[in-house]
CSV table of C-alpha atoms and ligand atoms in Angstrom, one decimal:
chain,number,residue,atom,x,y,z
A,1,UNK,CA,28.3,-43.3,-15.6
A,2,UNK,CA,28.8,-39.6,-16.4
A,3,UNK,CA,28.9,-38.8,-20.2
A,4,UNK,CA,29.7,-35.1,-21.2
A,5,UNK,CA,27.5,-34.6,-24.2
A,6,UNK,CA,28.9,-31.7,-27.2
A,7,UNK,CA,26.4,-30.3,-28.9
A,8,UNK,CA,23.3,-31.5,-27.0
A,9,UNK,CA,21.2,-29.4,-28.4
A,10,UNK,CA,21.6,-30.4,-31.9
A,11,UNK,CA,19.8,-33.0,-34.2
A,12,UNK,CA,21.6,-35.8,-33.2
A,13,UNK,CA,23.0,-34.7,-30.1
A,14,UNK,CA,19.2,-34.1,-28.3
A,15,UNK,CA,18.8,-37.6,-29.8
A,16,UNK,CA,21.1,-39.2,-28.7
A,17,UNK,CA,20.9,-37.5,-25.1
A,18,UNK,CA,17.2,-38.9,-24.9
A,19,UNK,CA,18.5,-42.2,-25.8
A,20,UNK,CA,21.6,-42.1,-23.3
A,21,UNK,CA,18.8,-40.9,-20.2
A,22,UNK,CA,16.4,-43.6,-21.2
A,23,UNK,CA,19.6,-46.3,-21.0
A,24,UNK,CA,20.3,-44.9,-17.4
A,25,UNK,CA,23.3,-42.7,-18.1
A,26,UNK,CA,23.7,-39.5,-16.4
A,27,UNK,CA,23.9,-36.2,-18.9
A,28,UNK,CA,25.9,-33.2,-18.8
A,29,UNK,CA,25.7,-31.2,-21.8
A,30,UNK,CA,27.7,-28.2,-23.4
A,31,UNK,CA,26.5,-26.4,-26.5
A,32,UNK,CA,26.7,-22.8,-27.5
A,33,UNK,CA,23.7,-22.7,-29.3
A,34,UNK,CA,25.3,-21.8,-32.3
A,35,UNK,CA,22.9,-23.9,-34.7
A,36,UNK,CA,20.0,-24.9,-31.9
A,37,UNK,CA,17.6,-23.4,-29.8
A,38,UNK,CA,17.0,-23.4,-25.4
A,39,UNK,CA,13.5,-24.8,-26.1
A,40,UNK,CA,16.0,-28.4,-27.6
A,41,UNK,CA,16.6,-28.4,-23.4
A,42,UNK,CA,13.1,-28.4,-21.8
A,43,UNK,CA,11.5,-31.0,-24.7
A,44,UNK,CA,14.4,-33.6,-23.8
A,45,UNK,CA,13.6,-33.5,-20.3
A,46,UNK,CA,9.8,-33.9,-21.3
A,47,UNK,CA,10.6,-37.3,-23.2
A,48,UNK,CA,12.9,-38.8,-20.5
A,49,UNK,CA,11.6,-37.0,-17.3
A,50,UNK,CA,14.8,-36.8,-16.2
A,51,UNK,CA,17.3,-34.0,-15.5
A,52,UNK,CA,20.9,-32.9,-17.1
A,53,UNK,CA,23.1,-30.1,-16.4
A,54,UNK,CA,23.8,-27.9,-18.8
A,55,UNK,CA,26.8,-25.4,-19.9
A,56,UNK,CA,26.1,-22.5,-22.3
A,57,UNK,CA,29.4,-23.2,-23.4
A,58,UNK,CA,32.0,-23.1,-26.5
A,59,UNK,CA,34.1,-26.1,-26.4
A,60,UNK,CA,36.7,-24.5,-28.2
A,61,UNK,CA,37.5,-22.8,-25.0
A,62,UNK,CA,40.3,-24.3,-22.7
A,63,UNK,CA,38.6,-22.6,-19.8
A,64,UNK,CA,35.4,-23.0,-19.9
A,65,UNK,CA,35.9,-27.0,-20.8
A,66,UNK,CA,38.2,-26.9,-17.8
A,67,UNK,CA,35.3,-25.9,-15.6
A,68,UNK,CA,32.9,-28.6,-16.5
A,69,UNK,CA,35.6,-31.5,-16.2
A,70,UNK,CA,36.4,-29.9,-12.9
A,71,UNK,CA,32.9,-29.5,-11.3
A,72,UNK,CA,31.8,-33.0,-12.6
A,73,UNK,CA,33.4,-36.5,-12.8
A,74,UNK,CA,33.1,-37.1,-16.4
A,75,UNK,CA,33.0,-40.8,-17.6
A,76,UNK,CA,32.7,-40.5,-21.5
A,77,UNK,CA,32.1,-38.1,-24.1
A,78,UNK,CA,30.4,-37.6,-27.2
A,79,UNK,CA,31.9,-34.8,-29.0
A,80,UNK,CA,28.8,-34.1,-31.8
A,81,UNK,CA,29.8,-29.9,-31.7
A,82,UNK,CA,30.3,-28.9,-34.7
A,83,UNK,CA,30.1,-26.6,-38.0
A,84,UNK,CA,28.5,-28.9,-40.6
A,85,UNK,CA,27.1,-26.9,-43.4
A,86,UNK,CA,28.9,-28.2,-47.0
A,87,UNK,CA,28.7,-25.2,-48.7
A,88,UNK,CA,29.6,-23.0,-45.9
A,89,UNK,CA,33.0,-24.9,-45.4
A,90,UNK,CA,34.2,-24.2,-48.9
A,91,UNK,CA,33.3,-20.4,-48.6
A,92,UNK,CA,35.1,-19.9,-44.9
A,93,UNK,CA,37.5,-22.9,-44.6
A,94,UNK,CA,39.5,-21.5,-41.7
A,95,UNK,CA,35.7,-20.8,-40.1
A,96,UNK,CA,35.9,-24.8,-39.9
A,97,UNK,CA,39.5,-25.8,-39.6
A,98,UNK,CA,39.6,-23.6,-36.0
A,99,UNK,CA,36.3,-24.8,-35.0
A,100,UNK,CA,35.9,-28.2,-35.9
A,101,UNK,CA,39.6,-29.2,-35.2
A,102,UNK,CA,40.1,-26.7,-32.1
A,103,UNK,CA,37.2,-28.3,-30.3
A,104,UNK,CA,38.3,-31.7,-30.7
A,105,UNK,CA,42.0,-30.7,-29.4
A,106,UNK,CA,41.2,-28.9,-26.3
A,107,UNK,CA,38.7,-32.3,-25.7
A,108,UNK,CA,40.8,-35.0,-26.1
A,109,UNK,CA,43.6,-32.8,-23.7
A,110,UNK,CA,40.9,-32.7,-20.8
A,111,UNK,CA,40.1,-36.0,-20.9
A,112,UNK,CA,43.3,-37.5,-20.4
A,113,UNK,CA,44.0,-34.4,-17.6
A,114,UNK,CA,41.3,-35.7,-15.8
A,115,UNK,CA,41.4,-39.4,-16.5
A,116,UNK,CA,38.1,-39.7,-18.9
A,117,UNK,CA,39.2,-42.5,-20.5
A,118,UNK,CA,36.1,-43.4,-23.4
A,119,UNK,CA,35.8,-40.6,-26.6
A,120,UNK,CA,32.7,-40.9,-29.3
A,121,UNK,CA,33.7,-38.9,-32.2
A,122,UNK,CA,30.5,-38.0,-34.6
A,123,UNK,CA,32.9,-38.6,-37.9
A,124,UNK,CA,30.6,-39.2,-41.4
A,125,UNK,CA,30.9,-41.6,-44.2
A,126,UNK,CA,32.1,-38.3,-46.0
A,127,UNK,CA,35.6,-39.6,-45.1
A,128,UNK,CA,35.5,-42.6,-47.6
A,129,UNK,CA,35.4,-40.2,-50.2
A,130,UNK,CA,35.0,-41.7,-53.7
A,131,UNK,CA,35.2,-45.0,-52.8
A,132,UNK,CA,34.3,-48.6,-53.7
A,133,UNK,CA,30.5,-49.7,-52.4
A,134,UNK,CA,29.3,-50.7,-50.1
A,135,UNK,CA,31.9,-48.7,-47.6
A,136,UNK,CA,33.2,-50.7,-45.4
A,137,UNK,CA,35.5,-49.4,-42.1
A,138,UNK,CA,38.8,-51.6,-43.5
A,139,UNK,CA,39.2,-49.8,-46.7
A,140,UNK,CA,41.7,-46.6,-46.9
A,141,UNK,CA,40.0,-43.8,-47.0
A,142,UNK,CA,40.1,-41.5,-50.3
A,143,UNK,CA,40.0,-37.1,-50.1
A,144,UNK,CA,37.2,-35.5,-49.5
A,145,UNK,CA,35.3,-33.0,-51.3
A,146,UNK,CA,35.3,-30.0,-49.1
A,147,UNK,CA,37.0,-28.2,-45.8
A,148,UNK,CA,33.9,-30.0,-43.5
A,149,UNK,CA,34.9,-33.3,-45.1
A,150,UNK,CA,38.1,-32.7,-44.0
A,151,UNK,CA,37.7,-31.6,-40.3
A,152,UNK,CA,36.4,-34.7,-39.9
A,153,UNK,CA,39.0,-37.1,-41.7
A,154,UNK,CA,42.1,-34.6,-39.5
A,155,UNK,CA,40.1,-35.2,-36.2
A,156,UNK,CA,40.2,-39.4,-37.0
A,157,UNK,CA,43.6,-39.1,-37.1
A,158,UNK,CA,43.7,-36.7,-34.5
A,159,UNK,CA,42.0,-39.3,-31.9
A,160,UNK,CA,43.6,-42.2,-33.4
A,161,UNK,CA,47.0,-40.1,-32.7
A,162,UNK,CA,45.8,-39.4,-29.2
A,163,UNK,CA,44.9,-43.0,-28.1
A,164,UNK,CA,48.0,-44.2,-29.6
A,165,UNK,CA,50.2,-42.1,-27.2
A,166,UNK,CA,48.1,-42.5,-24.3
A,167,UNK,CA,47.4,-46.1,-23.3
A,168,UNK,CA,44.3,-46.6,-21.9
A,169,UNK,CA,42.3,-44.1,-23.6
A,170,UNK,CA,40.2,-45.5,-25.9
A,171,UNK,CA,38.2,-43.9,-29.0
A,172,UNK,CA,35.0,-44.8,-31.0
A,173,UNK,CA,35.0,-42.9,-34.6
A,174,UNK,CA,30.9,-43.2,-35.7
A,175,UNK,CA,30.6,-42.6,-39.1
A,176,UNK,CA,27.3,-41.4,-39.9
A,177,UNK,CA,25.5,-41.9,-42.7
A,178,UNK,CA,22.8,-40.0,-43.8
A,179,UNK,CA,20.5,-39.4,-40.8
A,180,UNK,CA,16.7,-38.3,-41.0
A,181,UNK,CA,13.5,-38.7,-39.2
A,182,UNK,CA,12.7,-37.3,-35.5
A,183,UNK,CA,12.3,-38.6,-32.2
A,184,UNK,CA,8.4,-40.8,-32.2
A,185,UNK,CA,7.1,-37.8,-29.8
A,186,UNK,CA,7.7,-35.2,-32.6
A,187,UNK,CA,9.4,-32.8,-29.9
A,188,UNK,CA,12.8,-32.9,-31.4
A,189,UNK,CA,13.8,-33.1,-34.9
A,190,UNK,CA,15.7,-31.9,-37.3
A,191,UNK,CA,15.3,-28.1,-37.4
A,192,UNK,CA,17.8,-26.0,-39.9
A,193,UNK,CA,18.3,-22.5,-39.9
A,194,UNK,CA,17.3,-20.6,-43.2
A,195,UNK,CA,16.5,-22.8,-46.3
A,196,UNK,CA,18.0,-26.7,-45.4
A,197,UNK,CA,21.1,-28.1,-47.8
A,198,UNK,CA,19.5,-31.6,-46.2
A,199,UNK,CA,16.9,-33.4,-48.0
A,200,UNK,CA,14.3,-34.6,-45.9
A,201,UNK,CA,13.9,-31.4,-44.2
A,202,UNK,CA,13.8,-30.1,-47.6
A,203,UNK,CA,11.2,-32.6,-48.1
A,204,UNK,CA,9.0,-31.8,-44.8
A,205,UNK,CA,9.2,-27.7,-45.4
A,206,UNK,CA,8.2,-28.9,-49.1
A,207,UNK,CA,4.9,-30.7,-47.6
A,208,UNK,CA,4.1,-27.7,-44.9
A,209,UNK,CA,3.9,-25.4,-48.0
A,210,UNK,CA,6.8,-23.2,-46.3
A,211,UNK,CA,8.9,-23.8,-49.4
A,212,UNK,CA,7.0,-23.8,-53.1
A,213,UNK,CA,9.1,-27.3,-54.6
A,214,UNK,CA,11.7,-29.7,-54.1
A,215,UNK,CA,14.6,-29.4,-56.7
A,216,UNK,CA,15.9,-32.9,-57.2
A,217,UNK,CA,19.9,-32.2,-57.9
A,218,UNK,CA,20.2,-34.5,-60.8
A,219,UNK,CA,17.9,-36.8,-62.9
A,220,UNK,CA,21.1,-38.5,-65.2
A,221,UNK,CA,23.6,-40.2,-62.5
A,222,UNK,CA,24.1,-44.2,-63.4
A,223,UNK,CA,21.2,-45.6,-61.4
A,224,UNK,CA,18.4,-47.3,-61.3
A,225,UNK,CA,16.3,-44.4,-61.8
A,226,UNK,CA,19.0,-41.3,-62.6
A,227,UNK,CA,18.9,-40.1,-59.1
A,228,UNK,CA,21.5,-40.3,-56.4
A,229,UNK,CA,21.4,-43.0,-53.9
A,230,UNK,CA,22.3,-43.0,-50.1
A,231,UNK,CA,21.9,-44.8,-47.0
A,232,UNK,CA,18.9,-42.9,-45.0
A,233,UNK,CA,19.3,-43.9,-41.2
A,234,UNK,CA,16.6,-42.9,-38.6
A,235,UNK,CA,18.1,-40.7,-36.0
A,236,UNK,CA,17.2,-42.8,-32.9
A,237,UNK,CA,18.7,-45.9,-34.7
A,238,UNK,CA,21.7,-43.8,-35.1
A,239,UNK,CA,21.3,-42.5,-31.3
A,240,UNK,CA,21.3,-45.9,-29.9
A,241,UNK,CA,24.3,-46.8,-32.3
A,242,UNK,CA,26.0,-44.4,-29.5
A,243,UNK,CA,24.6,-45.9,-26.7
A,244,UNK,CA,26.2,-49.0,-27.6
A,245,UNK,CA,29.4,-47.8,-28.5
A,246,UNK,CA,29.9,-46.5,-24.8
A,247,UNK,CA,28.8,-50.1,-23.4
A,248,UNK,CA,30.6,-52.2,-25.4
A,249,UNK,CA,33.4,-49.6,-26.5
A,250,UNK,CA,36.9,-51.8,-27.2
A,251,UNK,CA,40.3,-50.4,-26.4
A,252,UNK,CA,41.9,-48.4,-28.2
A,253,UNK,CA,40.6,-46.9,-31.2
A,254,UNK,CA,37.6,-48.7,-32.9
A,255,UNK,CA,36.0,-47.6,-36.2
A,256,UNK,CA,32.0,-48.4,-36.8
A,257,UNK,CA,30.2,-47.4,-39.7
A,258,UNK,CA,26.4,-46.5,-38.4
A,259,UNK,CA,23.8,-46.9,-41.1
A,260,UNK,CA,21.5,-49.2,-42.5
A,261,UNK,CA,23.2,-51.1,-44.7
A,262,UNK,CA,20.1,-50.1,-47.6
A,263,UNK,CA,20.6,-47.5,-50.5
A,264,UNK,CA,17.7,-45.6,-51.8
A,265,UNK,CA,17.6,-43.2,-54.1
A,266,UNK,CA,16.5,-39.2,-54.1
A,267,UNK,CA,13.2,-40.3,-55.9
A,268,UNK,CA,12.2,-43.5,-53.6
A,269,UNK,CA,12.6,-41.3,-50.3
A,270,UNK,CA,10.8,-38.8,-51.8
A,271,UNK,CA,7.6,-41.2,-53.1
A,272,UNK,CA,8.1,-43.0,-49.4
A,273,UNK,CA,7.5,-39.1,-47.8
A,274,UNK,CA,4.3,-38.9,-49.7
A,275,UNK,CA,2.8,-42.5,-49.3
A,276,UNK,CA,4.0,-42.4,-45.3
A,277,UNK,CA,2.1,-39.0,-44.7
A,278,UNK,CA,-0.3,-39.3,-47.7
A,279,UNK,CA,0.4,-36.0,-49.5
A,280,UNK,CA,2.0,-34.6,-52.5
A,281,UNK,CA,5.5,-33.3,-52.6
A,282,UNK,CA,5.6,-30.3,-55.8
A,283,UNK,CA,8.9,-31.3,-57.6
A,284,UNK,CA,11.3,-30.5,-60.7
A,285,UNK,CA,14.0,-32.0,-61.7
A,286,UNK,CA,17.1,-29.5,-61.9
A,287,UNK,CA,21.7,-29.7,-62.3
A,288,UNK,CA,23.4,-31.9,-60.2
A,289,UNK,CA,25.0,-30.1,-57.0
A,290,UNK,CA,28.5,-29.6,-57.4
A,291,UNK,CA,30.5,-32.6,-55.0
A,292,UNK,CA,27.8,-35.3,-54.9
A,293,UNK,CA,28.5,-38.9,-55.4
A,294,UNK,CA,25.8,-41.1,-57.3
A,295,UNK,CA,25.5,-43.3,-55.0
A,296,UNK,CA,26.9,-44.6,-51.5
A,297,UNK,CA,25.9,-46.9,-48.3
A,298,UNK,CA,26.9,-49.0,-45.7
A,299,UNK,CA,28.3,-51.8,-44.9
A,300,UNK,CA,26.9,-52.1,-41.5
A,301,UNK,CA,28.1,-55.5,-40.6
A,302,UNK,CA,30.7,-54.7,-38.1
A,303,UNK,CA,28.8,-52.9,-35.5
A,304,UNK,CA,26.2,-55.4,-35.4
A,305,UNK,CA,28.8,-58.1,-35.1
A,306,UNK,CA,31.1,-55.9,-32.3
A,307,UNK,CA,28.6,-53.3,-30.8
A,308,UNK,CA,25.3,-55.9,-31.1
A,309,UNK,CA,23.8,-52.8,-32.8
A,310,UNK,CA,21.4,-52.7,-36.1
A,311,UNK,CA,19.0,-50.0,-37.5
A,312,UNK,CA,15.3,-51.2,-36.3
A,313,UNK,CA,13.3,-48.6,-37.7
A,314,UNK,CA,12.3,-48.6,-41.5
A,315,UNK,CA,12.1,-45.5,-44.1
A,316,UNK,CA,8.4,-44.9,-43.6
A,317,UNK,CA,9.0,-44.5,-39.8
A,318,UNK,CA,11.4,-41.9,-40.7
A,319,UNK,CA,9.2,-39.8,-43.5
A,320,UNK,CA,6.2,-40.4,-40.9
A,321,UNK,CA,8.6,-38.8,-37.9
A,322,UNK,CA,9.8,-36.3,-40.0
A,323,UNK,CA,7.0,-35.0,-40.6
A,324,UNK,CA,5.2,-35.1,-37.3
A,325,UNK,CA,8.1,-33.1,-36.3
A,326,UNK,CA,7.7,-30.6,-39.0
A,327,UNK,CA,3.8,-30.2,-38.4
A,328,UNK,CA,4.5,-29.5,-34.6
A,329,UNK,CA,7.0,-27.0,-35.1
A,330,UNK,CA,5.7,-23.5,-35.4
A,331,UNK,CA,7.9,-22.0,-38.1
B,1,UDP,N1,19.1,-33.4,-52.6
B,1,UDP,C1,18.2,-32.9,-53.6
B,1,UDP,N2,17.5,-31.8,-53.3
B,1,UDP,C2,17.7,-31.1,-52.1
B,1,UDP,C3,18.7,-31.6,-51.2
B,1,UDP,C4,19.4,-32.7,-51.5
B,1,UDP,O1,18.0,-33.5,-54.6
B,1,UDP,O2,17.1,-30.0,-52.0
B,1,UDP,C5,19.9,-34.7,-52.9
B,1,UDP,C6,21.4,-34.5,-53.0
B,1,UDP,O3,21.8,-34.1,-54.2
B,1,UDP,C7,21.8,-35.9,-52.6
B,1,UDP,C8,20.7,-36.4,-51.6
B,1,UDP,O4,19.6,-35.6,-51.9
B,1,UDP,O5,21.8,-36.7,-53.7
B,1,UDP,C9,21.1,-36.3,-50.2
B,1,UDP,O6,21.6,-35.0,-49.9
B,1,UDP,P1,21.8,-34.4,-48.5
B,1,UDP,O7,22.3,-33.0,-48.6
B,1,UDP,O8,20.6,-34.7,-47.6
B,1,UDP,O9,23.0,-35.4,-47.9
B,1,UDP,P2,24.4,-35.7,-48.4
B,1,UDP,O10,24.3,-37.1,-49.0
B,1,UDP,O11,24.9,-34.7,-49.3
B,1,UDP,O12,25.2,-35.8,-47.2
């Protein structure tokens, strides 16, 4: 099986293209490098020892998407291309609603020219909006809080649309929750341009000293200890969450939250950093950020019980990865 993978180069994407090589799949990536480096490339095939082609390519282009589908029989695809920074979004909306949208639209079109019938979309739990906990994949999904938010609720409904109209074309909608940590080698990770919006890379430039202190965005939500709580999955859990959506994908369009099912809160993943890597993080407590919820995770029953997929790797294997990411890299 051929899987065409967007935004290889990325966090999750070079994940999850180690974790599709090591199950046997063959790998054809396209990313633009827009928010990634060449060097993502060469370290992937140095964890799997194994080959994929690659386009330097914008997926938003009906060309040069034609191309790839032509000079390769293309099974599946994972589209992970994407804008993604918050913040961003609210200042250049149309920057994301072309993008985001566009890319998933010129997709979706060559897959059913050329018969690719299986279509991973990297969607994120920021579609339940402010909702009832845990979220769960049945409940209606409320707005969200900003123009990224909402290139990924539209391209749901843009797939769902899709595979409605076009028997046989079937579509996974992942949605992500918050993903940290690094593949165990420490040769890919998580690596932000400019200062991260993340936390745990935050957290890692915190501990290398290339940032003075972590600013924890509010001390006075209603939890257990005042600060916000989410549900931190390790990157190669949520890789293999997309291996087993293309095995066990069902027909037609199939919804599957990927986290861990856990909440922890701003201050535990902080603490778990320091006792994982023994070190100190320098830290002050400062205003909430503008759009956060207090406190959201998973309900990750349903992909267990259709996909036979759960999170194996705990929150110190992800401060520990994090880091040993963070250390290797040179910046
Ligand atoms: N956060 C923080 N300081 C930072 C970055 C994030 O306190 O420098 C908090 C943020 O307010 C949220 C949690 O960490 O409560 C996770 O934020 P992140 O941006 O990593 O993911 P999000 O949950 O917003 O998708």
């Amino acid at each position: 099986m051929k899987i065409l993978v967007t935004g290889g180069a990325g966090f999750i994407g070079s994940h999850t293209v180690a974790a599709l090589q090591q199950a046997g799949y063959d790998v054809v990536i396209a990313d633009n490098f827009s928010n990634s480096k060449p060097a993502v490339l060469e370290n992937i095939r140095k964890i799997t020892g194994r080959d994929f082609k690659f386009y330097e390519t914008d997926v938003t282009d009906t060309a040069s998407v034609e191309k790839i589908f032509a000079e390769n029989k293309i099974d599946g695809i994972i589209h992970f291309a994407g804008f993604k920074a918050v913040g961003e979004s609210v200042e250049l909306p149309l920057k994301y609603y072309s993008n985001n949208l566009q890319s998933t639209v010129v997709l979706a079109d060559a897959c059913i020219k050329h018969g690719c019938n299986k279509f991973v979309f990297s969607s994120s739990a920021t579609v339940y909006g402010d909702n009832d906990i845990p979220f769960a994949e049945t409940m209606p999904l409320k707005k969200t809080t900003n123009p990224y938010g909402e290139t990924k609720a539209i391209n749901e409904r843009i797939l769902t649309d899709t595979a409605n109209a076009n028997k046989g074309f079937n579509v996974a909608l992942l949605r992500y929750f918050n993903p940290v940590g690094a593949h165990e080698s420490g040769l890919i990770g998580e690596d932000p341009q400019g200062i991260p919006n993340n936390l745990m890379p935050y957290i890692a430039r915190v501990a290398k000293g290339t940032l003075k202190k972590l600013s924890i965005f509010g001390n006075d939500y209603p939890t257990k200890d005042g600060t916000c709580i989410r549900d931190y999955i390790h990157v190669m859990d949520l890789a293999e969450g997309h291996v087993a959506a293309l095995a066990k994908m069902p027909q037609g369009v199939s919804v599957y939250n990927l986290g861990t099912g856990k909440g922890i809160s701003v201050l535990e993943l902080v603490t778990a950093f320091e006792k994982a890597n023994n070190l100190t993080i320098p830290k002050k407590f400062a205003p909430r950020r503008a759009g956060d919820l207090a406190e959201y995770y998973a309900d990750a029953s349903k992909a267990l019980r259709e996909l036979g997929w759960q999170t194996k790797r705990t929150v110190e294997d992800c401060c520990r990865d994090a880091w040993r990411f963070e250390k290797n890299n040179s910046k």
